[in-house]
PDB file of C-alpha atoms in Angstrom:
ATOM      1  CA  MET A   2     109.748 175.147 106.704  1.00  0.00           C
ATOM      2  CA  LYS A   3     108.676 172.602 109.260  1.00  0.00           C
ATOM      3  CA  ILE A   4     108.413 168.877 108.684  1.00  0.00           C
ATOM      4  CA  SER A   5     107.232 165.859 110.633  1.00  0.00           C
ATOM      5  CA  LEU A   6     109.420 162.832 111.184  1.00  0.00           C
ATOM      6  CA  THR A   7     107.066 160.692 109.078  1.00  0.00           C
ATOM      7  CA  ASP A   8     107.088 163.139 106.145  1.00  0.00           C
ATOM      8  CA  PHE A   9     110.850 163.519 106.376  1.00  0.00           C
ATOM      9  CA  THR A  10     111.424 159.754 106.362  1.00  0.00           C
ATOM     10  CA  THR A  11     109.024 159.239 103.457  1.00  0.00           C
ATOM     11  CA  LYS A  12     110.648 161.974 101.373  1.00  0.00           C
ATOM     12  CA  ILE A  13     114.144 160.572 101.911  1.00  0.00           C
ATOM     13  CA  GLU A  14     113.085 156.988 101.186  1.00  0.00           C
ATOM     14  CA  LYS A  15     111.341 158.053  97.956  1.00  0.00           C
ATOM     15  CA  GLN A  16     114.151 160.475  97.098  1.00  0.00           C
ATOM     16  CA  ASP A  17     111.513 163.188  96.952  1.00  0.00           C
ATOM     17  CA  TYR A  18     113.875 166.110  97.400  1.00  0.00           C
ATOM     18  CA  ILE A  19     115.797 168.475  95.179  1.00  0.00           C
ATOM     19  CA  GLU A  20     119.191 167.073  94.367  1.00  0.00           C
ATOM     20  CA  ASP A  21     121.929 168.661  92.329  1.00  0.00           C
ATOM     21  CA  LEU A  22     125.606 167.890  91.833  1.00  0.00           C
ATOM     22  CA  GLU A  23     128.099 170.098  90.088  1.00  0.00           C
ATOM     23  CA  THR A  24     131.709 169.133  89.441  1.00  0.00           C
ATOM     24  CA  THR A  25     134.687 171.420  89.124  1.00  0.00           C
ATOM     25  CA  LYS A  26     138.466 171.167  89.339  1.00  0.00           C
ATOM     26  CA  TYR A  27     140.773 172.616  91.952  1.00  0.00           C
ATOM     27  CA  ALA A  28     142.382 174.691  89.212  1.00  0.00           C
ATOM     28  CA  ASP A  29     139.035 176.397  88.541  1.00  0.00           C
ATOM     29  CA  ILE A  30     138.520 177.554  92.119  1.00  0.00           C
ATOM     30  CA  SER A  31     141.898 177.728  93.830  1.00  0.00           C
ATOM     31  CA  LYS A  32     143.314 180.747  92.042  1.00  0.00           C
ATOM     32  CA  SER A  33     140.907 183.227  93.583  1.00  0.00           C
ATOM     33  CA  LYS A  34     138.370 183.376  96.366  1.00  0.00           C
ATOM     34  CA  THR A  35     135.947 184.892  93.841  1.00  0.00           C
ATOM     35  CA  LYS A  36     135.508 181.586  91.988  1.00  0.00           C
ATOM     36  CA  LEU A  37     134.895 179.748  95.260  1.00  0.00           C
ATOM     37  CA  ARG A  38     132.387 182.431  96.290  1.00  0.00           C
ATOM     38  CA  GLU A  39     130.546 181.921  92.978  1.00  0.00           C
ATOM     39  CA  GLN A  40     130.225 178.199  93.715  1.00  0.00           C
ATOM     40  CA  ALA A  41     129.080 178.901  97.283  1.00  0.00           C
ATOM     41  CA  ALA A  42     126.473 181.337  95.939  1.00  0.00           C
ATOM     42  CA  LYS A  43     125.087 178.646  93.610  1.00  0.00           C
ATOM     43  CA  LEU A  44     124.764 176.207  96.519  1.00  0.00           C
ATOM     44  CA  VAL A  45     123.009 178.781  98.704  1.00  0.00           C
ATOM     45  CA  LYS A  46     120.665 180.028  95.957  1.00  0.00           C
ATOM     46  CA  GLU A  47     119.521 176.500  95.058  1.00  0.00           C
ATOM     47  CA  THR A  48     118.996 175.651  98.726  1.00  0.00           C
ATOM     48  CA  LYS A  49     117.034 178.866  99.262  1.00  0.00           C
ATOM     49  CA  ALA A  50     114.834 178.086  96.235  1.00  0.00           C
ATOM     50  CA  ALA A  51     114.103 174.596  97.602  1.00  0.00           C
ATOM     51  CA  LEU A  52     113.112 176.058 100.969  1.00  0.00           C
ATOM     52  CA  LYS A  53     110.763 178.526  99.247  1.00  0.00           C
ATOM     53  CA  HIS A  54     109.001 175.555  97.648  1.00  0.00           C
ATOM     54  CA  ASN A  55     108.870 173.636 100.949  1.00  0.00           C
ATOM     55  CA  SER A  56     111.230 171.003  99.568  1.00  0.00           C
ATOM     56  CA  LEU A  57     114.136 169.250 101.169  1.00  0.00           C
ATOM     57  CA  SER A  58     117.369 169.520  99.220  1.00  0.00           C
ATOM     58  CA  HIS A  59     120.843 168.087  98.797  1.00  0.00           C
ATOM     59  CA  ILE A  60     122.930 170.455  96.677  1.00  0.00           C
ATOM     60  CA  ALA A  61     126.536 169.343  96.168  1.00  0.00           C
ATOM     61  CA  LEU A  62     129.782 170.534  94.643  1.00  0.00           C
ATOM     62  CA  GLU A  63     132.460 167.976  93.883  1.00  0.00           C
ATOM     63  CA  ILE A  64     136.000 169.247  93.469  1.00  0.00           C
ATOM     64  CA  SER A  65     138.176 166.844  91.529  1.00  0.00           C
ATOM     65  CA  GLY A  66     141.919 166.654  91.648  1.00  0.00           C
ATOM     66  CA  GLN A  67     144.699 165.025  93.596  1.00  0.00           C
ATOM     67  CA  ARG A  68     142.739 165.232  96.858  1.00  0.00           C
ATOM     68  CA  PRO A  69     139.057 165.182  95.858  1.00  0.00           C
ATOM     69  CA  ILE A  70     136.527 166.810  98.123  1.00  0.00           C
ATOM     70  CA  THR A  71     132.738 167.088  98.064  1.00  0.00           C
ATOM     71  CA  PHE A  72     130.799 169.917  99.658  1.00  0.00           C
ATOM     72  CA  ALA A  73     127.039 169.785 100.106  1.00  0.00           C
ATOM     73  CA  LEU A  74     124.265 171.873 101.582  1.00  0.00           C
ATOM     74  CA  GLU A  75     121.504 169.706 102.946  1.00  0.00           C
ATOM     75  CA  THR A  76     118.248 170.718 104.604  1.00  0.00           C
ATOM     76  CA  ASN A  77     117.491 168.555 107.597  1.00  0.00           C
ATOM     77  CA  MET A  78     116.039 168.578 111.108  1.00  0.00           C
ATOM     78  CA  ILE A  79     119.366 167.577 112.674  1.00  0.00           C
ATOM     79  CA  ASN A  80     123.029 167.359 111.731  1.00  0.00           C
ATOM     80  CA  LEU A  81     122.815 163.883 110.227  1.00  0.00           C
ATOM     81  CA  PRO A  82     123.323 163.222 106.525  1.00  0.00           C
ATOM     82  CA  TYR A  83     120.435 161.791 104.513  1.00  0.00           C
ATOM     83  CA  SER A  84     122.283 158.470 104.397  1.00  0.00           C
ATOM     84  CA  ASN A  85     121.604 158.173 108.158  1.00  0.00           C
ATOM     85  CA  TYR A  86     117.992 159.378 108.017  1.00  0.00           C
ATOM     86  CA  LYS A  87     116.647 156.428 110.030  1.00  0.00           C
ATOM     87  CA  LYS A  88     118.559 157.674 113.080  1.00  0.00           C
ATOM     88  CA  ASN A  89     116.369 160.799 113.173  1.00  0.00           C
ATOM     89  CA  ALA A  90     113.738 158.665 114.927  1.00  0.00           C
ATOM     90  CA  ASN A  91     116.096 158.542 117.933  1.00  0.00           C
ATOM     91  CA  PHE A  92     115.839 162.320 118.343  1.00  0.00           C
ATOM     92  CA  PHE A  93     112.323 163.272 117.248  1.00  0.00           C
ATOM     93  CA  GLU A  94     108.791 162.200 118.107  1.00  0.00           C
ATOM     94  CA  GLU A  95     106.079 161.201 115.662  1.00  0.00           C
ATOM     95  CA  GLY A  96     103.230 163.665 115.293  1.00  0.00           C
ATOM     96  CA  ASN A  97     105.252 166.843 115.843  1.00  0.00           C
ATOM     97  CA  GLU A  98     106.675 169.162 113.216  1.00  0.00           C
ATOM     98  CA  TYR A  99     110.242 170.370 113.431  1.00  0.00           C
ATOM     99  CA  PRO A 100     112.017 173.243 111.699  1.00  0.00           C
ATOM    100  CA  VAL A 101     114.653 172.372 109.127  1.00  0.00           C
ATOM    101  CA  ALA A 102     118.045 174.023 109.018  1.00  0.00           C
ATOM    102  CA  VAL A 103     120.776 174.107 106.404  1.00  0.00           C
ATOM    103  CA  TYR A 104     123.771 171.886 107.082  1.00  0.00           C
ATOM    104  CA  PHE A 105     127.172 172.099 105.414  1.00  0.00           C
ATOM    105  CA  GLU A 106     128.729 168.694 104.711  1.00  0.00           C
ATOM    106  CA  THR A 107     132.304 168.025 103.714  1.00  0.00           C
ATOM    107  CA  GLN A 108     133.472 164.649 102.485  1.00  0.00           C
ATOM    108  CA  SER A 109     137.056 163.672 101.661  1.00  0.00           C
ATOM    109  CA  GLU A 110     139.354 160.865 102.686  1.00  0.00           C
ATOM    110  CA  TYR A 111     141.895 163.620 103.395  1.00  0.00           C
ATOM    111  CA  LEU A 112     139.685 165.575 105.804  1.00  0.00           C
ATOM    112  CA  ASN A 113     139.927 163.599 109.035  1.00  0.00           C
ATOM    113  CA  ALA A 114     139.848 160.007 110.256  1.00  0.00           C
ATOM    114  CA  SER A 115     136.158 159.595 109.369  1.00  0.00           C
ATOM    115  CA  GLY A 116     136.420 161.442 106.042  1.00  0.00           C
ATOM    116  CA  PHE A 117     133.281 163.435 106.895  1.00  0.00           C
ATOM    117  CA  ARG A 118     132.214 166.606 108.680  1.00  0.00           C
ATOM    118  CA  ILE A 119     128.769 168.210 109.041  1.00  0.00           C
ATOM    119  CA  ASP A 120     127.949 171.593 110.602  1.00  0.00           C
ATOM    120  CA  GLN A 121     124.886 173.811 110.667  1.00  0.00           C
ATOM    121  CA  ILE A 122     125.575 176.738 108.364  1.00  0.00           C
ATOM    122  CA  ALA A 123     122.247 178.581 108.635  1.00  0.00           C
ATOM    123  CA  THR A 124     118.620 178.497 109.648  1.00  0.00           C
ATOM    124  CA  GLU A 125     115.861 179.041 107.114  1.00  0.00           C
ATOM    125  CA  ALA A 126     115.365 182.586 108.463  1.00  0.00           C
ATOM    126  CA  GLU A 127     119.069 183.407 108.132  1.00  0.00           C
ATOM    127  CA  ILE A 128     119.225 182.215 104.536  1.00  0.00           C
ATOM    128  CA  GLU A 129     116.059 184.199 103.711  1.00  0.00           C
ATOM    129  CA  GLN A 130     117.029 187.415 105.472  1.00  0.00           C
ATOM    130  CA  ASN A 131     120.746 187.591 104.782  1.00  0.00           C
ATOM    131  CA  GLU A 132     121.737 185.449 101.830  1.00  0.00           C
ATOM    132  CA  ALA A 133     124.978 187.405 101.264  1.00  0.00           C
ATOM    133  CA  GLU A 134     126.147 186.719 104.816  1.00  0.00           C
ATOM    134  CA  VAL A 135     125.411 182.990 104.462  1.00  0.00           C
ATOM    135  CA  ILE A 136     127.327 182.927 101.154  1.00  0.00           C
ATOM    136  CA  ALA A 137     130.317 184.623 102.818  1.00  0.00           C
ATOM    137  CA  LYS A 138     130.164 182.203 105.753  1.00  0.00           C
ATOM    138  CA  LEU A 139     129.963 179.211 103.382  1.00  0.00           C
ATOM    139  CA  THR A 140     132.833 180.513 101.254  1.00  0.00           C
ATOM    140  CA  ASP A 141     135.040 180.843 104.339  1.00  0.00           C
ATOM    141  CA  ALA A 142     134.041 177.362 105.541  1.00  0.00           C
ATOM    142  CA  MET A 143     134.788 175.838 102.126  1.00  0.00           C
ATOM    143  CA  GLN A 144     138.142 177.613 101.986  1.00  0.00           C
ATOM    144  CA  GLU A 145     139.021 176.315 105.457  1.00  0.00           C
ATOM    145  CA  LYS A 146     138.045 172.726 104.545  1.00  0.00           C
ATOM    146  CA  ILE A 147     140.108 172.876 101.349  1.00  0.00           C
ATOM    147  CA  LYS A 148     143.095 174.006 103.415  1.00  0.00           C
ATOM    148  CA  GLN A 149     142.501 171.120 105.856  1.00  0.00           C
ATOM    149  CA  VAL A 150     142.327 168.614 102.992  1.00  0.00           C
ATOM    150  CA  ARG A 151     145.526 169.921 101.410  1.00  0.00           C
ATOM    151  CA  GLU A 152     147.427 169.804 104.714  1.00  0.00           C
ATOM    152  CA  TYR A 153     146.016 166.508 105.975  1.00  0.00           C
ATOM    153  CA  GLN A 154     148.515 163.827 106.863  1.00  0.00           C
ATOM    154  CA  LYS A 155     147.065 160.360 107.106  1.00  0.00           C
ATOM    155  CA  PRO A 156     148.025 158.719 110.385  1.00  0.00           C
ATOM    156  CA  ALA A 157     150.972 156.418 109.901  1.00  0.00           C
ATOM    157  CA  ALA A 158     150.315 152.787 110.582  1.00  0.00           C
ATOM    158  CA  SER A 159     151.231 152.321 114.212  1.00  0.00           C
ATOM    159  CA  ALA A 160     154.627 150.749 114.596  1.00  0.00           C
ATOM    160  CA  LYS A 161     154.311 147.099 115.380  1.00  0.00           C
ATOM    161  CA  LYS A 162     155.247 146.346 118.914  1.00  0.00           C
ATOM    162  CA  LYS A 163     158.177 144.057 119.236  1.00  0.00           C
ATOM    163  CA  THR A 164     157.121 141.112 121.247  1.00  0.00           C
ATOM    164  CA  THR A 165     159.029 138.012 121.926  1.00  0.00           C
ATOM    165  CA  VAL A 166     157.101 134.945 121.169  1.00  0.00           C
ATOM    166  CA  LYS A 167     157.784 132.088 123.503  1.00  0.00           C
ATOM    167  CA  LYS A 168     158.021 128.785 121.788  1.00  0.00           C
ATOM    168  CA  PRO A 169     155.555 126.335 123.215  1.00  0.00           C
ATOM    169  CA  LYS A 170     157.039 123.464 125.122  1.00  0.00           C
ATOM    170  CA  THR A 171     156.737 120.306 123.179  1.00  0.00           C
ATOM    171  CA  LYS A 172     155.768 117.111 124.846  1.00  0.00           C
ATOM    172  CA  LYS A 173     158.166 114.303 124.434  1.00  0.00           C
ATOM    173  CA  SER A 174     156.860 111.579 122.278  1.00  0.00           C
ATOM    174  CA  GLN A 175     155.603 108.436 123.997  1.00  0.00           C
ATOM    175  CA  LYS A 176     158.480 106.472 122.532  1.00  0.00           C
ATOM    176  CA  GLU A 177     161.061 108.713 124.200  1.00  0.00           C
ATOM    177  CA  THR A 178     159.389 108.510 127.589  1.00  0.00           C
ATOM    178  CA  LYS A 179     159.117 104.704 127.462  1.00  0.00           C
ATOM    179  CA  THR A 180     162.784 104.207 126.659  1.00  0.00           C
ATOM    180  CA  LYS A 181     163.929 106.382 129.561  1.00  0.00           C
ATOM    181  CA  LYS A 182     162.102 104.320 132.158  1.00  0.00           C
TER     182      LYS A 182
END
């Protein structure tokens, strides 16, 4: 699928793309890699179906629990989330068509300082020709991000530097200066 910058911008502004959100709990996916693979397969299959219909898509899985995390597969021309779609104009020219790729987004306040990560997971050809490989790659990436979220330590507030504050010199009142003369 190829898309022009104008068509892309219009579709995002009008929310003319396939969007799906599924929610699950850590308990439902953390006991076995099989459950996580099933979720990854759903994300990939829905994304592949959108591509077949020449549609953009944002397919997400929200994992609730003590450290919530949201995974999404998004079709885009560049590794920018749809929320930053206006920035695409900085990288692409009007009048040309560009291929879309599938990007894997991870969002969690326990992921990193920004709480967000986006990586290309596949091209349209890769998802068409080897869906099983893309599912395996996505499953591994999701598993790695879950591990990162579980192990993440928020940076401690930097220790306040001890500084000595000099008291400002006070001017003697006019009365005091007059009496001394």
